C-alpha positions as a LaTeX table, in Angstrom:
\begin{tabular}{lrrr}
\hline
Residue & $x$ (\AA) & $y$ (\AA) & $z$ (\AA) \\
\hline
Met1 & 203.14 & 106.34 & 131.82 \\
Ala2 & 202.52 & 108.71 & 134.68 \\
Glu3 & 202.50 & 112.35 & 133.89 \\
Lys4 & 205.08 & 114.36 & 135.84 \\
Asn5 & 204.00 & 116.56 & 138.41 \\
Ile6 & 204.24 & 120.50 & 137.41 \\
Asp7 & 206.38 & 122.60 & 139.69 \\
Phe8 & 204.07 & 125.22 & 140.90 \\
Ser9 & 204.64 & 128.26 & 142.64 \\
His10 & 203.07 & 128.90 & 145.99 \\
Ser11 & 201.14 & 131.62 & 144.83 \\
Gln12 & 199.90 & 129.22 & 141.81 \\
Arg13 & 198.65 & 126.69 & 143.89 \\
Ala14 & 196.77 & 128.83 & 146.15 \\
Ser15 & 195.44 & 130.13 & 142.89 \\
Leu16 & 194.39 & 127.14 & 141.57 \\
Leu17 & 193.01 & 125.78 & 144.84 \\
Leu18 & 190.69 & 128.99 & 145.18 \\
Leu19 & 189.61 & 128.30 & 141.51 \\
Ala20 & 188.91 & 124.60 & 142.24 \\
Val21 & 186.81 & 124.90 & 145.48 \\
Gly22 & 184.05 & 127.18 & 143.39 \\
Gln23 & 183.13 & 131.35 & 143.84 \\
Asp24 & 181.55 & 131.23 & 147.20 \\
Arg25 & 184.09 & 129.15 & 149.07 \\
Ala26 & 187.02 & 130.96 & 147.59 \\
Ala27 & 185.40 & 134.26 & 148.30 \\
Arg28 & 184.89 & 133.09 & 152.09 \\
Val29 & 188.65 & 132.23 & 151.96 \\
Leu30 & 189.79 & 135.58 & 150.64 \\
Lys31 & 187.96 & 137.25 & 153.57 \\
His32 & 190.45 & 135.89 & 155.92 \\
Met33 & 193.30 & 137.18 & 153.47 \\
Gly34 & 195.49 & 140.39 & 153.60 \\
Pro35 & 195.31 & 143.10 & 151.21 \\
Lys36 & 198.82 & 141.90 & 149.88 \\
Glu37 & 197.78 & 138.14 & 149.47 \\
Val38 & 194.66 & 139.16 & 147.77 \\
Gln39 & 196.32 & 141.30 & 145.42 \\
Val40 & 199.29 & 138.24 & 144.63 \\
Val41 & 196.64 & 135.25 & 143.96 \\
Gly42 & 194.33 & 137.70 & 142.17 \\
Ser43 & 196.92 & 138.71 & 139.95 \\
Thr44 & 198.43 & 134.76 & 139.76 \\
Met45 & 195.04 & 133.71 & 138.72 \\
Ala46 & 194.71 & 136.20 & 135.82 \\
Gln47 & 197.99 & 134.68 & 134.53 \\
Leu48 & 197.41 & 131.24 & 134.91 \\
Gly49 & 195.83 & 130.67 & 131.67 \\
Pro50 & 194.26 & 127.43 & 130.29 \\
Ile51 & 193.73 & 125.22 & 133.56 \\
Ser52 & 193.55 & 121.36 & 132.93 \\
Ser53 & 191.95 & 118.88 & 135.18 \\
Val54 & 195.53 & 117.26 & 135.64 \\
Met55 & 196.42 & 120.59 & 136.85 \\
Val56 & 193.84 & 120.82 & 139.28 \\
Asp57 & 193.83 & 117.27 & 140.45 \\
Gln58 & 197.49 & 117.73 & 141.60 \\
Val59 & 197.09 & 120.70 & 143.48 \\
Leu60 & 194.08 & 119.10 & 145.47 \\
Glu61 & 195.92 & 115.82 & 146.21 \\
Glu62 & 198.98 & 117.59 & 147.38 \\
Phe63 & 196.77 & 120.04 & 149.47 \\
Ile64 & 195.06 & 116.94 & 150.97 \\
Thr65 & 198.34 & 115.37 & 151.53 \\
Glu66 & 199.76 & 118.16 & 153.35 \\
Ile67 & 196.56 & 119.22 & 155.56 \\
Lys68 & 196.60 & 115.26 & 156.52 \\
Glu69 & 200.03 & 115.79 & 157.72 \\
Glu70 & 200.52 & 118.91 & 159.26 \\
Thr71 & 197.04 & 120.24 & 160.62 \\
Gly72 & 196.73 & 120.90 & 164.13 \\
Leu73 & 193.06 & 120.04 & 164.43 \\
Gly74 & 191.76 & 119.42 & 168.11 \\
Leu75 & 194.90 & 121.56 & 169.49 \\
Asp76 & 194.99 & 124.92 & 170.97 \\
Ser77 & 195.69 & 127.19 & 168.00 \\
Asp78 & 198.06 & 129.57 & 169.85 \\
Glu79 & 200.20 & 126.66 & 171.28 \\
Tyr80 & 200.22 & 124.97 & 167.70 \\
Ile81 & 201.50 & 128.60 & 166.15 \\
Arg82 & 204.06 & 128.74 & 168.76 \\
Asp83 & 205.28 & 125.00 & 168.28 \\
Met84 & 204.84 & 125.24 & 164.30 \\
Leu85 & 207.09 & 128.70 & 164.13 \\
Thr86 & 209.63 & 127.32 & 166.68 \\
Asn87 & 210.31 & 124.07 & 164.66 \\
Ala88 & 210.34 & 126.18 & 161.50 \\
Leu89 & 212.42 & 128.73 & 162.77 \\
Gly90 & 214.20 & 127.99 & 166.08 \\
Ala91 & 213.67 & 129.56 & 169.35 \\
Asp92 & 215.52 & 132.56 & 169.03 \\
Lys93 & 213.92 & 133.80 & 165.38 \\
Ala94 & 210.94 & 132.74 & 166.41 \\
Gly95 & 210.64 & 134.28 & 169.93 \\
Ser96 & 210.83 & 137.68 & 167.92 \\
Ile97 & 207.70 & 137.16 & 166.00 \\
Ile98 & 205.37 & 134.61 & 167.90 \\
Asp99 & 204.00 & 137.37 & 170.55 \\
Arg100 & 203.37 & 139.66 & 167.42 \\
Ile101 & 201.36 & 137.62 & 165.62 \\
Leu102 & 199.59 & 136.21 & 168.55 \\
Leu103 & 199.34 & 139.82 & 170.07 \\
Gly104 & 197.50 & 140.99 & 166.72 \\
Ala105 & 195.49 & 137.79 & 166.27 \\
Asn106 & 192.15 & 139.73 & 167.24 \\
Ser107 & 193.05 & 143.17 & 166.28 \\
Lys108 & 190.60 & 145.01 & 163.85 \\
Gly109 & 192.10 & 148.22 & 163.75 \\
Ile110 & 195.71 & 147.57 & 162.04 \\
Glu111 & 194.23 & 145.01 & 159.62 \\
Gln112 & 191.71 & 147.78 & 158.52 \\
Leu113 & 194.70 & 150.31 & 158.32 \\
Lys114 & 196.42 & 147.73 & 155.79 \\
Trp115 & 193.47 & 147.92 & 153.12 \\
Met116 & 193.49 & 151.94 & 153.54 \\
Asp117 & 195.36 & 153.98 & 150.87 \\
Thr118 & 198.32 & 155.22 & 152.24 \\
Arg119 & 197.28 & 159.16 & 151.78 \\
Ser120 & 194.26 & 158.31 & 153.87 \\
Ile121 & 196.39 & 156.59 & 156.92 \\
Ala122 & 198.73 & 159.48 & 156.61 \\
Asp123 & 195.66 & 162.04 & 157.32 \\
Leu124 & 194.67 & 159.84 & 159.96 \\
Ile125 & 197.84 & 159.78 & 162.04 \\
Arg126 & 199.72 & 162.64 & 161.29 \\
Leu127 & 198.31 & 164.94 & 164.38 \\
Glu128 & 199.21 & 162.07 & 166.75 \\
His129 & 202.26 & 161.84 & 169.09 \\
Pro130 & 205.53 & 160.71 & 166.91 \\
Gln131 & 205.75 & 157.96 & 169.17 \\
Ile132 & 202.16 & 156.35 & 168.30 \\
Ile133 & 203.04 & 157.16 & 164.77 \\
Ser134 & 206.06 & 155.17 & 164.94 \\
Ile135 & 204.28 & 152.06 & 166.42 \\
Ile136 & 201.75 & 152.29 & 163.75 \\
Leu137 & 204.39 & 152.30 & 160.96 \\
Thr138 & 205.97 & 149.40 & 162.57 \\
Leu139 & 202.63 & 147.13 & 162.28 \\
Leu140 & 202.21 & 147.99 & 158.60 \\
Asp141 & 203.94 & 146.27 & 155.65 \\
Pro142 & 207.60 & 148.07 & 155.15 \\
Asp143 & 206.30 & 149.29 & 151.88 \\
Gln144 & 203.30 & 150.31 & 153.26 \\
Ala145 & 204.69 & 152.22 & 155.95 \\
Ala146 & 207.24 & 153.63 & 153.50 \\
Asp147 & 204.99 & 155.36 & 151.39 \\
Val148 & 202.92 & 156.77 & 154.36 \\
Leu149 & 206.04 & 158.21 & 156.01 \\
Thr150 & 206.92 & 159.98 & 152.86 \\
Leu151 & 203.40 & 161.44 & 153.26 \\
Leu152 & 203.97 & 162.69 & 156.54 \\
Pro153 & 205.55 & 166.36 & 156.88 \\
Gln154 & 209.39 & 166.37 & 156.30 \\
Asn155 & 210.56 & 167.83 & 159.92 \\
Met156 & 208.55 & 164.58 & 161.21 \\
Arg157 & 210.22 & 161.82 & 159.22 \\
Ser158 & 213.54 & 161.55 & 160.86 \\
Asp159 & 212.46 & 161.52 & 164.37 \\
Ile160 & 209.59 & 158.82 & 163.22 \\
Leu161 & 212.65 & 156.85 & 161.84 \\
Met162 & 214.80 & 157.17 & 164.87 \\
Arg163 & 212.01 & 156.06 & 167.30 \\
Ile164 & 211.20 & 152.99 & 164.94 \\
Ala165 & 214.63 & 152.37 & 165.00 \\
Thr166 & 215.25 & 152.46 & 168.68 \\
Leu167 & 211.78 & 150.98 & 169.49 \\
Glu168 & 212.54 & 147.43 & 171.38 \\
Gly169 & 209.06 & 146.73 & 172.36 \\
Val170 & 205.31 & 147.69 & 173.11 \\
Gln171 & 203.60 & 146.58 & 176.17 \\
Pro172 & 199.78 & 145.49 & 176.03 \\
Ala173 & 198.78 & 148.12 & 177.94 \\
Ala174 & 200.41 & 150.67 & 175.76 \\
Leu175 & 198.74 & 148.97 & 172.66 \\
Arg176 & 195.52 & 149.07 & 174.47 \\
Glu177 & 196.09 & 152.88 & 174.72 \\
Leu178 & 196.70 & 152.90 & 171.23 \\
Asp179 & 193.41 & 150.77 & 170.60 \\
Asp180 & 191.73 & 153.74 & 172.44 \\
Ile181 & 193.28 & 156.52 & 170.23 \\
Met182 & 192.17 & 154.65 & 166.93 \\
Glu183 & 188.80 & 153.63 & 168.46 \\
Lys184 & 189.53 & 150.35 & 166.82 \\
Gln185 & 190.62 & 146.77 & 168.68 \\
Leu186 & 194.32 & 146.38 & 169.12 \\
Thr187 & 195.16 & 144.70 & 172.07 \\
Gly188 & 197.01 & 141.46 & 173.47 \\
Ser189 & 196.87 & 139.07 & 176.08 \\
Asp190 & 198.18 & 140.13 & 179.35 \\
Gly191 & 200.41 & 137.16 & 179.87 \\
Val192 & 202.39 & 138.73 & 176.65 \\
Lys193 & 205.15 & 140.85 & 178.20 \\
Ser194 & 205.73 & 142.69 & 175.37 \\
Ser195 & 205.30 & 142.77 & 171.44 \\
Gln196 & 208.63 & 142.46 & 169.64 \\
Ile197 & 207.81 & 145.35 & 167.02 \\
Gly198 & 210.31 & 148.33 & 165.82 \\
Gly199 & 214.18 & 148.15 & 165.92 \\
Val200 & 216.98 & 148.77 & 163.65 \\
Asp201 & 215.55 & 145.76 & 161.14 \\
Ala202 & 212.09 & 147.96 & 160.93 \\
Ala203 & 213.78 & 150.87 & 160.39 \\
Ala204 & 215.88 & 149.52 & 157.71 \\
Asn205 & 212.98 & 147.70 & 156.08 \\
Ile206 & 210.97 & 151.03 & 155.78 \\
Leu207 & 213.74 & 152.69 & 154.33 \\
Asn208 & 214.33 & 150.13 & 151.74 \\
Phe209 & 210.91 & 151.32 & 149.85 \\
Ile210 & 211.96 & 154.87 & 150.09 \\
Glu211 & 213.19 & 157.01 & 147.11 \\
Ser212 & 217.00 & 158.04 & 147.77 \\
Ala213 & 216.04 & 161.92 & 147.47 \\
Ile214 & 214.01 & 161.60 & 150.51 \\
Ser215 & 215.72 & 158.60 & 152.38 \\
Glu216 & 219.31 & 160.22 & 152.48 \\
Pro217 & 218.31 & 163.59 & 154.32 \\
Met218 & 216.46 & 161.39 & 156.61 \\
Met219 & 219.84 & 159.34 & 157.13 \\
Gln220 & 221.86 & 162.35 & 157.63 \\
Asp221 & 219.56 & 163.78 & 160.09 \\
Ile222 & 219.87 & 160.58 & 162.33 \\
Asn223 & 223.63 & 160.34 & 161.79 \\
Glu224 & 224.09 & 163.91 & 163.06 \\
Asn225 & 221.79 & 162.73 & 166.30 \\
Asn226 & 223.38 & 159.50 & 166.46 \\
Ala227 & 226.01 & 158.18 & 164.05 \\
Asp228 & 226.09 & 154.45 & 165.65 \\
Leu229 & 222.42 & 154.14 & 165.25 \\
Ala230 & 222.57 & 155.67 & 161.62 \\
Gln231 & 225.57 & 153.16 & 160.80 \\
Arg232 & 223.46 & 150.54 & 162.21 \\
Ile233 & 220.43 & 150.99 & 160.13 \\
Gln234 & 222.79 & 151.37 & 157.41 \\
Asp235 & 224.31 & 147.78 & 157.64 \\
Lys236 & 220.82 & 146.48 & 157.50 \\
Met237 & 219.33 & 147.65 & 154.49 \\
Phe238 & 219.00 & 145.87 & 151.33 \\
Val239 & 219.21 & 147.68 & 148.29 \\
Phe240 & 219.09 & 146.66 & 144.83 \\
Gly241 & 222.63 & 146.17 & 144.43 \\
Asp242 & 222.53 & 143.37 & 147.10 \\
Leu243 & 220.59 & 141.06 & 144.78 \\
Val244 & 224.32 & 139.93 & 143.69 \\
Asn245 & 224.12 & 138.28 & 146.76 \\
Val246 & 221.16 & 135.79 & 146.17 \\
Asp247 & 221.98 & 132.60 & 144.80 \\
Asp248 & 221.62 & 131.41 & 140.95 \\
Arg249 & 218.16 & 129.65 & 142.19 \\
Gly250 & 216.95 & 132.65 & 143.84 \\
Ile251 & 217.30 & 134.81 & 141.06 \\
Gln252 & 215.85 & 132.55 & 138.52 \\
Thr253 & 212.84 & 132.52 & 140.98 \\
Leu254 & 212.83 & 136.37 & 141.15 \\
Leu255 & 213.26 & 136.79 & 137.15 \\
Arg256 & 210.10 & 134.41 & 136.32 \\
Glu257 & 208.05 & 137.39 & 138.47 \\
Val258 & 209.69 & 140.61 & 136.89 \\
Ser259 & 208.46 & 141.74 & 133.53 \\
Thr260 & 211.02 & 142.43 & 130.79 \\
Asp261 & 210.17 & 146.48 & 130.89 \\
Gln262 & 210.76 & 146.31 & 134.57 \\
Leu263 & 214.09 & 144.78 & 134.68 \\
Leu264 & 215.47 & 147.04 & 131.35 \\
Leu265 & 214.68 & 149.92 & 133.72 \\
Ala266 & 216.16 & 148.83 & 136.82 \\
Leu267 & 219.40 & 147.74 & 135.31 \\
Arg268 & 220.24 & 151.18 & 134.30 \\
Gly269 & 223.19 & 152.21 & 136.01 \\
Val270 & 224.00 & 149.01 & 137.89 \\
Asp271 & 227.38 & 147.72 & 138.05 \\
Gly272 & 228.65 & 144.96 & 135.89 \\
Gly273 & 228.60 & 142.38 & 138.99 \\
Leu274 & 224.77 & 142.54 & 139.22 \\
Arg275 & 224.16 & 142.50 & 135.25 \\
Asp276 & 226.32 & 139.47 & 134.72 \\
Lys277 & 224.37 & 137.77 & 137.71 \\
Ile278 & 221.28 & 138.38 & 136.07 \\
Phe279 & 222.46 & 137.52 & 132.48 \\
Ala280 & 224.02 & 134.36 & 134.01 \\
Asn281 & 220.60 & 132.96 & 134.80 \\
Met282 & 218.80 & 133.72 & 131.72 \\
Ser283 & 218.92 & 132.13 & 128.65 \\
Arg284 & 221.34 & 133.08 & 125.87 \\
Arg285 & 218.92 & 134.63 & 123.50 \\
Ala286 & 216.97 & 136.25 & 126.43 \\
Ala287 & 220.42 & 137.79 & 127.63 \\
Glu288 & 221.55 & 139.18 & 124.43 \\
Met289 & 218.58 & 140.66 & 123.71 \\
Leu290 & 218.43 & 142.35 & 127.18 \\
Arg291 & 222.11 & 143.50 & 126.35 \\
Asp292 & 221.06 & 144.74 & 123.22 \\
Asp293 & 217.95 & 146.75 & 124.78 \\
Leu294 & 220.06 & 148.11 & 127.17 \\
Glu295 & 222.71 & 149.53 & 125.09 \\
Ala296 & 220.04 & 151.08 & 122.67 \\
Ala297 & 217.74 & 152.52 & 125.45 \\
Pro298 & 217.62 & 156.05 & 125.81 \\
Pro299 & 218.30 & 157.61 & 128.79 \\
Ala300 & 215.99 & 157.35 & 131.94 \\
Arg301 & 214.93 & 159.36 & 134.79 \\
Leu302 & 216.66 & 158.66 & 138.10 \\
Ser303 & 213.28 & 158.67 & 139.80 \\
Glu304 & 211.75 & 156.08 & 137.15 \\
Val305 & 214.90 & 153.60 & 137.83 \\
Glu306 & 214.49 & 153.89 & 141.40 \\
Thr307 & 211.01 & 152.86 & 141.18 \\
Ala308 & 211.62 & 149.55 & 139.13 \\
Gln309 & 214.20 & 148.83 & 141.28 \\
Lys310 & 212.03 & 149.20 & 144.37 \\
Asp311 & 209.10 & 147.15 & 142.46 \\
Ile312 & 211.59 & 144.37 & 141.91 \\
Leu313 & 212.70 & 144.44 & 145.73 \\
Ser314 & 209.08 & 144.15 & 146.75 \\
Ile315 & 208.43 & 141.05 & 144.67 \\
Ala316 & 211.88 & 139.59 & 146.07 \\
Lys317 & 210.65 & 140.37 & 149.43 \\
Arg318 & 207.38 & 138.55 & 148.54 \\
Leu319 & 209.16 & 135.59 & 147.48 \\
Ser320 & 211.15 & 135.66 & 150.44 \\
Asp321 & 208.40 & 135.61 & 152.71 \\
Ala322 & 206.89 & 132.94 & 150.91 \\
Gly323 & 210.25 & 130.64 & 151.36 \\
Glu324 & 210.89 & 130.70 & 147.53 \\
Leu325 & 214.16 & 132.73 & 147.92 \\
Ala326 & 216.57 & 134.07 & 150.53 \\
Leu327 & 217.46 & 137.77 & 150.93 \\
Gly328 & 220.95 & 138.11 & 152.92 \\
Gly329 & 221.25 & 141.55 & 154.30 \\
Gly330 & 224.27 & 143.47 & 155.28 \\
Gly331 & 223.99 & 142.61 & 158.82 \\
Gly332 & 224.49 & 138.98 & 158.69 \\
Asp333 & 222.72 & 135.64 & 158.69 \\
Glu334 & 219.49 & 137.52 & 159.33 \\
Phe335 & 216.65 & 137.78 & 156.48 \\
Val336 & 215.08 & 140.73 & 155.36 \\
\hline
\end{tabular}
């Protein structure tokens, strides 16, 4: 009787594949990955436990099958990327990210920034014009951009966030100017009209990763200057309580990635609807233990609770990016 295939997550499959190809080849692959991807894969490798030949054989077989079916060998890579994303997302959604991906395909500067600690990034850009800072932040991952924004002077933050929210696109010539300022390569094709970066979604995504003690004054400043813009940003924000709108399968996927200590801290002060949703997607025993722990737990600092919630949201965002769950934002059927 044939052994049933194991249902590996995307990160587990990637980790097993890298372990299977050997140290040297795995190292060469990791050089082409971003810092978040390296962190996820490295963490997954450490958690895999004993690896059997059956596990490796399954992942290798699936990988070879997918490569045979999906690879674009012999095709123009840019055209292949455009076609792939258009088929996957549809023309409207794909159009907003294709130019950004292709524009930054040869970027050196922004990729180097992603590997730097946030304090160094903040020190590097704090004296630049706010418009330059806003463009740089939109090119970082939202959680990294949020950390950098909180390290900038308080009197700059609201202005920068408003610029991000109203940024509709950047001409390649402007990116070349930014390239000169950073003394790095950050340029694109002359044939690309603009790179679709910034906007209300970018501002909301960054705010999602900033603690309320800092984000609320920023939103108040924006509301005083432009109430309509503040409302549109608020509508796009995805907060911890919005996890109640994630389907059961998505919640179960998320719970497999979240530690009990994280969950225990994050659920302090959360309304009953989300708690019930979490409990309903756990085993009866685990749910009972979590209820008991919540009742017996001592008070926790609000900042610690918010940090745990944002850590879980960061995990949810990573899973969403990997296609393992869908995060529905307050603005309708867009994904954040």
